CSV table of C-alpha atoms in Angstrom, one decimal:
chain,number,residue,atom,x,y,z
A,384,MET,CA,120.9,128.6,61.1
A,385,ASN,CA,119.9,130.5,64.2
A,386,THR,CA,117.4,128.7,66.4
A,387,PRO,CA,114.4,130.9,67.0
A,388,ILE,CA,113.7,132.0,70.5
A,389,PRO,CA,110.5,130.4,71.9
A,390,PRO,CA,107.6,132.8,72.4
A,391,HIS,CA,107.5,134.3,75.9
A,392,ASP,CA,106.7,137.5,77.7
A,393,LEU,CA,108.9,138.1,80.7
A,394,THR,CA,107.1,141.4,81.6
A,395,ALA,CA,103.8,139.5,81.9
A,396,GLU,CA,105.4,136.8,84.1
A,397,LEU,CA,106.8,139.5,86.4
A,398,ALA,CA,103.5,141.3,86.5
A,399,VAL,CA,101.7,138.1,87.7
A,400,ILE,CA,104.2,137.3,90.4
A,401,GLY,CA,104.6,140.8,91.6
A,402,SER,CA,100.9,141.4,91.8
A,403,VAL,CA,99.9,138.3,93.8
A,404,CYS,CA,102.4,138.8,96.6
A,405,PRO,CA,100.8,142.0,98.0
A,406,ASN,CA,97.3,140.7,96.9
A,407,PRO,CA,97.2,136.9,97.7
A,408,GLU,CA,93.4,136.8,97.5
A,409,GLN,CA,93.9,136.7,93.7
A,410,ILE,CA,95.8,133.4,93.8
A,411,PRO,CA,92.7,131.0,93.8
A,412,SER,CA,91.6,132.4,90.4
A,413,LEU,CA,95.0,131.8,88.9
A,414,ILE,CA,95.9,128.4,90.2
A,415,ASP,CA,93.7,126.5,87.7
A,416,LEU,CA,95.1,128.7,84.9
A,417,LEU,CA,98.8,128.7,85.5
A,418,CYS,CA,101.3,126.0,86.6
A,419,PRO,CA,105.0,126.5,87.2
A,420,GLU,CA,105.9,125.1,83.8
A,421,ASP,CA,104.0,127.8,82.1
A,422,PHE,CA,106.7,130.4,83.0
A,423,PHE,CA,109.6,130.7,80.6
A,424,ARG,CA,112.3,131.7,83.0
A,425,ALA,CA,113.3,129.0,85.5
A,426,VAL,CA,113.4,131.4,88.4
A,427,HIS,CA,109.9,132.6,87.7
A,428,ALA,CA,108.7,129.0,87.7
A,429,ARG,CA,110.3,128.3,91.1
A,430,ILE,CA,108.8,131.4,92.6
A,431,TRP,CA,105.3,130.5,91.3
A,432,ARG,CA,105.7,127.0,92.7
A,433,ALA,CA,106.6,128.5,96.1
A,434,ILE,CA,103.5,130.8,95.9
A,435,VAL,CA,101.2,127.9,95.1
A,436,GLU,CA,102.7,125.6,97.8
A,437,LEU,CA,102.3,128.3,100.4
A,438,HIS,CA,98.7,129.1,99.4
A,439,THR,CA,97.6,125.4,99.3
A,440,GLY,CA,99.3,124.8,102.6
A,441,GLY,CA,97.3,127.6,104.2
A,442,GLU,CA,100.4,129.7,104.9
A,443,PRO,CA,100.6,133.5,104.3
A,444,VAL,CA,102.0,134.6,100.9
A,445,ASP,CA,104.2,137.6,100.7
A,446,GLU,CA,107.7,138.4,99.5
A,447,LEU,CA,109.3,137.2,102.7
A,448,THR,CA,107.6,133.8,102.9
A,449,VAL,CA,108.2,133.2,99.2
A,450,LEU,CA,111.9,134.0,99.7
A,451,ASP,CA,112.1,131.6,102.6
A,452,ARG,CA,110.4,128.9,100.6
A,453,VAL,CA,112.8,129.0,97.7
A,454,GLN,CA,115.8,129.7,100.1
A,455,ILE,CA,117.1,132.6,98.0
A,456,MET,CA,118.8,130.4,95.5
A,457,ASP,CA,120.4,131.8,92.3
A,458,ASP,CA,118.6,131.1,89.1
A,459,ARG,CA,120.2,129.9,85.8
A,460,ASP,CA,120.7,133.5,84.6
A,461,GLY,CA,122.7,134.4,87.7
A,462,LYS,CA,120.1,136.7,89.2
A,463,ASP,CA,119.1,135.7,92.7
A,464,VAL,CA,115.5,135.1,93.6
A,465,ALA,CA,115.5,138.1,95.9
A,466,GLY,CA,116.4,140.4,93.1
A,467,THR,CA,113.8,138.8,90.8
A,468,LEU,CA,111.1,139.3,93.4
A,469,PHE,CA,112.1,142.9,93.8
A,470,GLU,CA,111.8,143.4,90.0
A,471,ALA,CA,108.5,141.6,90.1
A,472,LEU,CA,107.1,143.9,92.8
A,473,GLU,CA,108.2,146.9,90.7
A,474,SER,CA,106.2,145.4,87.7
A,475,ALA,CA,103.0,144.8,89.7
A,476,VAL,CA,99.8,145.9,88.0
A,477,VAL,CA,96.4,146.7,89.4
A,478,PRO,CA,94.4,143.7,90.5
A,479,ALA,CA,91.9,144.0,87.7
A,480,HIS,CA,94.6,143.5,85.1
A,481,VAL,CA,96.3,140.4,86.6
A,482,LEU,CA,94.1,137.9,84.9
A,483,TYR,CA,94.9,139.4,81.5
A,484,HIS,CA,98.6,139.0,82.1
A,485,ALA,CA,98.2,135.5,83.4
A,486,ARG,CA,96.3,134.5,80.2
A,487,THR,CA,99.2,136.0,78.2
A,488,VAL,CA,101.7,133.8,80.1
A,489,ARG,CA,99.4,130.8,79.6
A,490,ASN,CA,98.9,131.3,75.9
A,491,LEU,CA,102.6,131.7,75.2
A,492,SER,CA,103.3,128.5,77.2
A,493,VAL,CA,100.8,126.6,75.0
A,494,LYS,CA,102.5,127.9,71.9
A,495,ARG,CA,105.9,126.7,73.2
A,496,LYS,CA,104.6,123.2,73.9
A,497,LEU,CA,102.9,123.0,70.5
A,498,ALA,CA,106.2,123.9,68.9
A,499,VAL,CA,108.0,121.2,70.8
A,500,GLY,CA,105.3,118.7,69.9
A,501,ALA,CA,105.5,119.7,66.2
A,502,ASP,CA,109.2,119.1,66.2
A,503,LYS,CA,108.7,115.6,67.7
A,504,ILE,CA,106.1,114.8,65.0
A,505,ARG,CA,108.3,116.1,62.3
A,506,ASP,CA,111.1,113.8,63.6
A,507,LEU,CA,108.7,110.9,63.5
A,508,ALA,CA,107.8,111.6,59.9
A,509,LEU,CA,111.4,111.7,58.8
A,510,ASN,CA,113.1,108.9,60.8
A,511,GLY,CA,112.0,106.1,58.6
A,512,ALA,CA,109.1,104.8,60.8
A,513,SER,CA,106.0,103.4,59.0
A,514,ALA,CA,103.2,105.8,58.3
A,515,ASP,CA,100.9,104.0,60.8
A,516,ASP,CA,103.5,104.0,63.5
A,517,ALA,CA,104.3,107.7,63.0
A,518,PHE,CA,100.6,108.5,62.9
A,519,GLY,CA,100.0,106.6,66.1
A,520,GLU,CA,102.9,108.3,68.0
A,521,ALA,CA,101.8,111.6,66.7
A,522,SER,CA,98.2,111.0,68.0
A,523,ARG,CA,99.7,110.2,71.4
A,524,ILE,CA,101.8,113.3,71.4
A,525,MET,CA,98.8,115.4,70.5
A,526,ASP,CA,96.7,113.7,73.2
A,527,ASP,CA,99.4,114.5,75.8
A,528,LEU,CA,99.5,118.1,74.6
A,529,ARG,CA,95.8,118.4,74.7
A,530,ARG,CA,95.7,117.1,78.3
A,531,ASP,CA,98.5,119.4,79.3
A,532,THR,CA,97.5,122.6,77.5
A,533,VAL,CA,93.7,122.5,77.3
A,534,ARG,CA,92.4,123.2,80.8
A,535,THR,CA,88.7,123.4,80.5
A,536,LYS,CA,86.2,124.0,83.2
A,537,SER,CA,85.4,120.6,84.7
A,538,ALA,CA,82.9,121.6,87.3
A,539,GLU,CA,79.2,122.0,86.5
A,540,GLY,CA,76.2,123.0,88.6
A,541,MET,CA,73.5,120.4,89.2
A,542,GLY,CA,70.9,122.6,87.5
A,543,SER,CA,72.7,122.4,84.2
A,544,LEU,CA,73.8,118.8,84.7
A,545,VAL,CA,70.3,117.5,85.5
A,546,GLY,CA,68.9,119.2,82.4
A,547,LYS,CA,71.5,117.4,80.2
A,548,VAL,CA,70.6,114.1,81.8
A,549,PHE,CA,66.9,114.6,81.1
A,550,ASP,CA,67.7,115.6,77.5
A,551,ARG,CA,69.6,112.4,77.1
A,552,ILE,CA,66.8,110.3,78.5
A,553,ASP,CA,64.3,111.9,76.2
A,554,ASP,CA,66.6,111.4,73.1
A,555,VAL,CA,67.0,107.7,73.9
A,556,ALA,CA,63.2,107.2,74.6
A,557,THR,CA,62.3,108.9,71.4
A,558,GLY,CA,64.9,107.0,69.4
A,559,ASN,CA,66.9,110.1,68.4
A,560,VAL,CA,69.9,108.6,70.2
A,561,LEU,CA,70.8,105.0,70.8
A,562,PRO,CA,72.3,104.1,74.2
A,563,GLY,CA,74.8,101.9,72.4
A,564,LEU,CA,75.2,99.2,69.8
A,565,ASP,CA,73.5,95.8,70.3
A,566,THR,CA,75.6,92.7,69.9
A,567,GLY,CA,73.0,90.9,67.7
A,568,ILE,CA,72.9,88.0,70.2
A,569,ALA,CA,69.4,88.0,71.7
A,570,ALA,CA,70.3,86.6,75.1
A,571,LEU,CA,72.9,89.3,75.6
A,572,ASP,CA,70.8,92.2,74.2
A,573,ASP,CA,67.9,91.2,76.4
A,574,GLN,CA,69.9,91.8,79.5
A,575,TRP,CA,72.3,94.5,78.2
A,576,LYS,CA,70.4,96.6,75.6
A,577,GLY,CA,72.8,98.7,73.7
A,578,GLY,CA,75.8,97.2,75.5
A,579,LEU,CA,78.5,98.5,73.2
A,580,VAL,CA,78.7,102.1,74.3
A,581,GLY,CA,80.9,104.8,72.8
A,582,GLY,CA,83.8,105.8,75.0
A,583,GLU,CA,84.0,102.4,76.6
A,584,MET,CA,86.6,99.6,76.6
A,585,VAL,CA,85.0,96.2,76.8
A,586,VAL,CA,87.2,93.2,77.7
A,587,LEU,CA,86.2,89.6,76.6
A,588,GLY,CA,88.3,87.0,78.4
A,589,ALA,CA,88.5,83.2,78.2
A,590,ARG,CA,91.0,80.4,78.1
A,591,PRO,CA,92.1,79.1,74.7
A,592,GLY,CA,89.6,77.1,72.6
A,593,VAL,CA,86.5,78.2,74.6
A,594,GLY,CA,85.1,80.5,71.9
A,595,LYS,CA,86.2,84.0,72.6
A,596,SER,CA,87.4,84.7,69.0
A,597,VAL,CA,84.1,83.2,67.6
A,598,LEU,CA,82.1,85.4,69.9
A,599,GLY,CA,84.1,88.5,69.0
A,600,LEU,CA,83.7,87.7,65.3
A,601,THR,CA,80.0,87.0,65.7
A,602,ILE,CA,79.5,90.4,67.4
A,603,ALA,CA,81.6,92.2,64.7
A,604,SER,CA,79.6,90.5,61.9
A,605,ASN,CA,76.2,91.2,63.5
A,606,VAL,CA,77.0,94.9,64.2
A,607,GLY,CA,78.5,95.1,60.7
A,608,GLU,CA,75.0,94.6,59.2
A,609,ASN,CA,74.2,98.3,60.0
A,610,GLU,CA,77.4,100.0,61.3
A,611,PRO,CA,81.0,100.0,60.2
A,612,VAL,CA,83.2,97.7,62.2
A,613,TYR,CA,87.0,97.3,62.2
A,614,LEU,CA,88.5,93.9,63.3
A,615,PHE,CA,92.2,93.5,64.2
A,616,SER,CA,92.9,89.8,63.8
A,617,LEU,CA,96.4,89.1,65.1
A,618,GLU,CA,96.0,85.3,65.2
A,619,MET,CA,94.0,84.4,62.1
A,620,LYS,CA,94.4,85.3,58.5
A,621,LYS,CA,91.6,87.1,56.6
A,622,GLU,CA,90.9,83.9,54.6
A,623,GLU,CA,90.3,81.8,57.7
A,624,ILE,CA,87.9,84.5,59.0
A,625,GLY,CA,86.1,84.5,55.7
A,626,PHE,CA,85.6,80.7,56.0
A,627,ARG,CA,84.3,81.1,59.5
A,628,LEU,CA,81.9,83.9,58.7
A,629,LEU,CA,80.5,82.0,55.6
A,630,SER,CA,80.1,78.8,57.7
A,631,ALA,CA,78.3,80.6,60.4
A,632,GLU,CA,76.0,82.4,58.0
A,633,SER,CA,75.2,79.4,55.8
A,634,ARG,CA,75.2,76.8,58.5
A,635,VAL,CA,77.5,74.7,56.4
A,636,SER,CA,80.5,73.3,58.4
A,637,GLY,CA,83.9,74.8,57.8
A,638,THR,CA,85.3,71.4,57.0
A,639,THR,CA,82.8,70.9,54.2
A,640,LEU,CA,83.5,74.4,52.8
A,641,LYS,CA,87.2,73.8,52.8
A,642,GLN,CA,86.9,70.4,51.1
A,643,GLY,CA,84.4,71.9,48.5
A,644,LEU,CA,82.1,68.8,48.9
A,645,LEU,CA,78.8,70.6,48.9
A,646,THR,CA,75.4,69.3,48.2
A,647,ASP,CA,73.1,71.3,46.0
A,648,ALA,CA,71.2,72.5,49.0
A,649,GLU,CA,74.4,73.5,50.8
A,650,GLN,CA,75.7,75.3,47.7
A,651,SER,CA,72.5,77.3,47.5
A,652,ARG,CA,72.8,78.3,51.1
A,653,VAL,CA,76.5,79.2,50.7
A,654,ILE,CA,75.8,81.4,47.7
A,655,ALA,CA,72.9,83.2,49.5
A,656,ALA,CA,75.1,83.6,52.6
A,657,GLY,CA,78.0,85.0,50.5
A,658,LYS,CA,75.7,87.7,49.1
A,659,ARG,CA,74.6,88.7,52.5
A,660,MET,CA,78.1,88.7,53.8
A,661,ALA,CA,79.3,90.9,50.9
A,662,GLU,CA,77.0,93.6,52.3
A,663,ARG,CA,78.5,93.6,55.7
A,664,LYS,CA,80.3,96.8,56.8
A,665,LEU,CA,83.2,94.9,58.3
A,666,THR,CA,86.9,95.6,57.6
A,667,ILE,CA,89.4,92.9,58.6
A,668,ASP,CA,93.1,93.8,59.4
A,669,ASP,CA,95.2,90.7,59.8
A,670,ASP,CA,98.6,92.4,60.3
A,671,PRO,CA,100.2,90.1,63.0
A,672,HIS,CA,103.0,92.6,63.7
A,673,VAL,CA,100.9,95.6,64.6
A,674,THR,CA,102.3,97.8,67.4
A,675,VAL,CA,100.4,99.7,70.0
A,676,SER,CA,101.2,103.0,68.1
A,677,GLU,CA,100.0,101.6,64.8
A,678,LEU,CA,96.9,100.2,66.5
A,679,ILE,CA,96.0,103.5,68.0
A,680,GLY,CA,96.8,105.3,64.7
A,681,ARG,CA,94.5,103.0,62.7
A,682,ILE,CA,91.7,103.3,65.1
A,683,GLY,CA,92.0,107.1,64.9
A,684,ARG,CA,92.0,107.0,61.1
A,685,GLU,CA,88.9,104.7,60.9
A,686,ALA,CA,87.0,106.5,63.6
A,687,GLY,CA,87.3,109.6,61.5
A,688,GLU,CA,85.6,107.7,58.7
A,689,GLY,CA,82.6,106.8,61.0
A,690,THR,CA,83.6,103.4,62.5
A,691,ARG,CA,82.1,103.0,65.9
A,692,LEU,CA,83.2,99.5,66.9
A,693,PHE,CA,86.7,98.1,67.0
A,694,VAL,CA,87.5,94.5,67.9
A,695,ILE,CA,91.1,93.4,68.9
A,696,ASP,CA,91.7,89.6,68.7
A,697,TYR,CA,93.6,89.4,70.9
A,698,LEU,CA,95.1,92.0,73.2
A,699,GLN,CA,98.3,90.2,74.3
A,700,LEU,CA,99.5,89.7,70.7
A,701,VAL,CA,99.9,93.5,70.1
A,702,ARG,CA,103.6,94.3,69.8
A,703,PRO,CA,105.2,96.9,72.1
A,704,GLY,CA,107.0,98.9,69.4
A,705,GLY,CA,109.1,100.5,72.1
A,706,LYS,CA,111.1,99.8,75.3
A,707,PHE,CA,109.4,98.7,78.5
A,708,GLU,CA,110.9,97.4,81.7
A,709,ASN,CA,108.8,94.3,81.6
A,710,ARG,CA,105.8,92.7,79.9
A,711,ARG,CA,103.4,93.8,82.7
A,712,GLU,CA,104.4,97.5,82.2
A,713,PHE,CA,103.7,97.2,78.4
A,714,VAL,CA,100.3,95.6,78.9
A,715,SER,CA,99.4,98.3,81.4
A,716,GLU,CA,100.4,101.0,78.9
A,717,LEU,CA,98.5,99.2,76.1
A,718,SER,CA,95.4,98.9,78.2
A,719,ARG,CA,95.5,102.6,79.2
A,720,SER,CA,96.1,103.7,75.6
A,721,ILE,CA,93.0,101.7,74.4
A,722,LYS,CA,90.8,103.2,77.1
A,723,THR,CA,91.9,106.8,76.5
A,724,THR,CA,91.5,106.3,72.7
A,725,ALA,CA,87.9,105.0,73.2
A,726,LEU,CA,87.1,108.0,75.4
A,727,ARG,CA,88.8,110.5,73.0
A,728,LEU,CA,87.1,109.2,69.9
A,729,ASP,CA,83.8,108.1,71.5
A,730,VAL,CA,84.0,104.6,70.1
A,731,THR,CA,83.7,101.2,71.6
A,732,ILE,CA,86.8,99.0,71.7
A,733,LEU,CA,86.2,95.3,72.3
A,734,ALA,CA,89.5,93.8,73.4
A,735,ILE,CA,89.7,90.0,73.5
A,736,CYS,CA,92.0,88.8,76.2
A,737,GLN,CA,93.6,85.5,77.2
A,738,LEU,CA,93.1,84.4,80.8
A,739,ASN,CA,95.7,82.8,83.0
A,740,ARG,CA,95.5,79.1,84.1
A,741,ASP,CA,94.1,79.8,87.5
A,742,SER,CA,90.5,79.4,86.3
A,743,GLU,CA,91.2,75.9,85.3
A,744,SER,CA,91.9,74.8,88.9
A,745,ARG,CA,88.4,76.1,89.8
A,746,GLY,CA,86.6,74.1,87.2
A,747,GLY,CA,87.0,76.7,84.5
A,748,LYS,CA,85.0,79.5,86.0
A,749,PRO,CA,86.9,82.8,85.5
A,750,ARG,CA,87.4,85.7,88.0
A,751,LEU,CA,88.6,89.2,87.4
A,752,SER,CA,91.9,88.3,88.9
A,753,ASP,CA,92.4,85.8,86.0
A,754,LEU,CA,93.0,88.6,83.5
A,755,ARG,CA,96.5,87.8,82.4
A,756,GLU,CA,99.7,89.9,83.0
A,757,SER,CA,98.2,93.1,84.3
A,758,GLY,CA,95.6,94.2,86.8
A,759,SER,CA,95.3,97.4,84.8
A,760,ILE,CA,93.2,95.6,82.2
A,761,GLU,CA,90.6,95.0,84.9
A,762,GLN,CA,90.9,98.6,86.1
A,763,ASP,CA,90.7,100.3,82.7
A,764,ALA,CA,87.8,98.2,81.4
A,765,ASP,CA,84.3,99.6,81.6
A,766,ARG,CA,82.9,96.1,81.1
A,767,VAL,CA,84.5,92.7,81.6
A,768,TRP,CA,82.9,89.6,79.9
A,769,PHE,CA,84.0,86.1,80.5
A,770,LEU,CA,83.3,82.8,78.7
A,771,HIS,CA,83.6,79.3,80.2
A,772,GLU,CA,82.2,75.9,79.5
A,773,GLN,CA,79.8,74.3,82.0
A,774,ASP,CA,77.7,71.2,81.5
A,775,ASN,CA,78.2,71.2,77.8
A,776,ASP,CA,77.0,74.8,77.6
A,777,LEU,CA,78.9,78.0,76.9
A,778,VAL,CA,78.4,80.4,79.8
A,779,PHE,CA,78.7,84.1,79.3
A,780,THR,CA,79.4,86.2,82.4
A,781,CYS,CA,79.3,89.9,82.7
A,782,ALA,CA,81.6,90.2,85.7
A,783,LYS,CA,82.1,94.0,85.7
A,784,ASN,CA,79.8,96.8,84.3
A,785,ARG,CA,80.5,100.3,85.4
A,786,ASN,CA,77.2,101.6,84.0
A,787,GLY,CA,74.7,98.8,84.4
A,788,PRO,CA,73.9,95.3,85.7
A,789,THR,CA,76.1,92.3,85.8
A,790,GLY,CA,74.8,88.8,85.1
A,791,GLU,CA,75.2,85.5,83.5
A,792,VAL,CA,73.6,83.8,80.4
A,793,ARG,CA,74.0,80.5,78.6
A,794,LEU,CA,74.9,80.6,74.9
A,795,ASP,CA,74.6,78.0,72.2
A,796,PHE,CA,78.0,77.4,70.6
A,797,GLN,CA,77.7,75.5,67.4
A,798,LYS,CA,81.3,74.7,66.9
A,799,ALA,CA,80.9,73.0,63.5
A,800,TYR,CA,79.7,76.3,62.1
A,801,SER,CA,81.8,78.7,64.2
A,802,ARG,CA,78.4,80.1,65.3
A,803,ILE,CA,77.2,81.4,68.6
A,804,GLU,CA,73.5,82.1,69.3
A,805,GLY,CA,71.6,83.3,72.3
A,806,GLY,CA,70.3,80.7,74.8
A,807,GLY,CA,68.2,80.8,77.9
A,808,GLY,CA,68.8,80.6,81.6
A,809,SER,CA,69.9,84.1,82.6
A,810,ARG,CA,70.5,84.9,86.2
A,811,PRO,CA,71.9,87.7,88.3
A,812,ILE,CA,75.6,87.7,89.2
A,813,ALA,CA,74.8,87.9,92.9
A,814,ALA,CA,74.2,84.2,92.6
A,815,ILE,CA,77.7,83.6,91.5
A,816,ALA,CA,79.9,82.7,94.5
A,817,ASN,CA,83.2,84.3,95.2
A,818,GLN,CA,82.9,86.9,92.4
A,819,PRO,CA,84.8,90.1,93.2
A,820,ALA,CA,83.0,93.4,93.3
A,821,PRO,CA,82.6,95.0,89.8
A,822,PHE,CA,84.4,98.2,90.7
């Protein structure tokens, strides 16, 4: 079977190159539209790269300077650059038509890249990978294509921008738009109203046994009263989570529930709590072998169904599903994938993270540098929350917040019930010694 020739238009490519050499003032309007990879012929790509480099370097652009830049090297088709430039000059069009031909080159480049991406996705679907894994990789391929091919106007005048900001303020003030989802924990929501914002990656870090999973589950359950929530539990089975949720809701200890030794009063509370829990919009995924591709794929699928909050418990247990030089490289890629997914889908992703042991040598108080295995987690996160124990209290610290205040509050951790409630004693993070800047 003959392989189809990728879509291209050599005449349009020559018209663009040949027209800008005698009219270099047209180059600024084309640089944002065309990159060297948009040209089908390799020699055309090299010539365009030379033109762009000369222009951005403030050097004159004409056929002689371009020839000098590419050193008159032969292209893959055997035709030298000088000959190609001569052919291009013969194909030059009037300045008013250059943008039309540039758009033709660009559109055909997009089609070629889409065809390559489609082939990769087809191979994924046929190579025996799981559906979730294939969907995740396909989503990543499409994201890469979108970034590479969809070049939108990123600049905007202040008049338009200020108008949008005022519209947003008015929508929030009138209740038409919520700034974000509340955690359902009063002490946190008092300081950080609507702290779970779409497009943001929130990291919750703590040492083992401090209560990070309980806090993540509490937030998921609270938000699930009104909004769909998806919880990835890579450490606990669904049944264990069910026990914890029921214990927290009924205020009957988990030990009592598992032993089944309930008083009449406890049994009544458990039944009532079970009815309330059944109404929660909370989905629990306890696949312990989920890969980063599967994770991203499932988030994309559920976001399409209206889910706004995703909780990952915990980040370092996600499997690579591919080859990486080392663990740090994988965690960096995972962190970046989560952040870009949150932005792309306009959802909040709460990633629970294990801290290294350094905080223990300082009496348990965490720092941003304690985020385990990769500094990219700190960099990618919009908010970083920490938990640590102090004077028999559970201390919650917002150590980084790109879009609001940082601070510290004390929480009431009722371990017997796997329940966390808001406490008092909030104070600004400026009072916390040796804490790095939040940016």
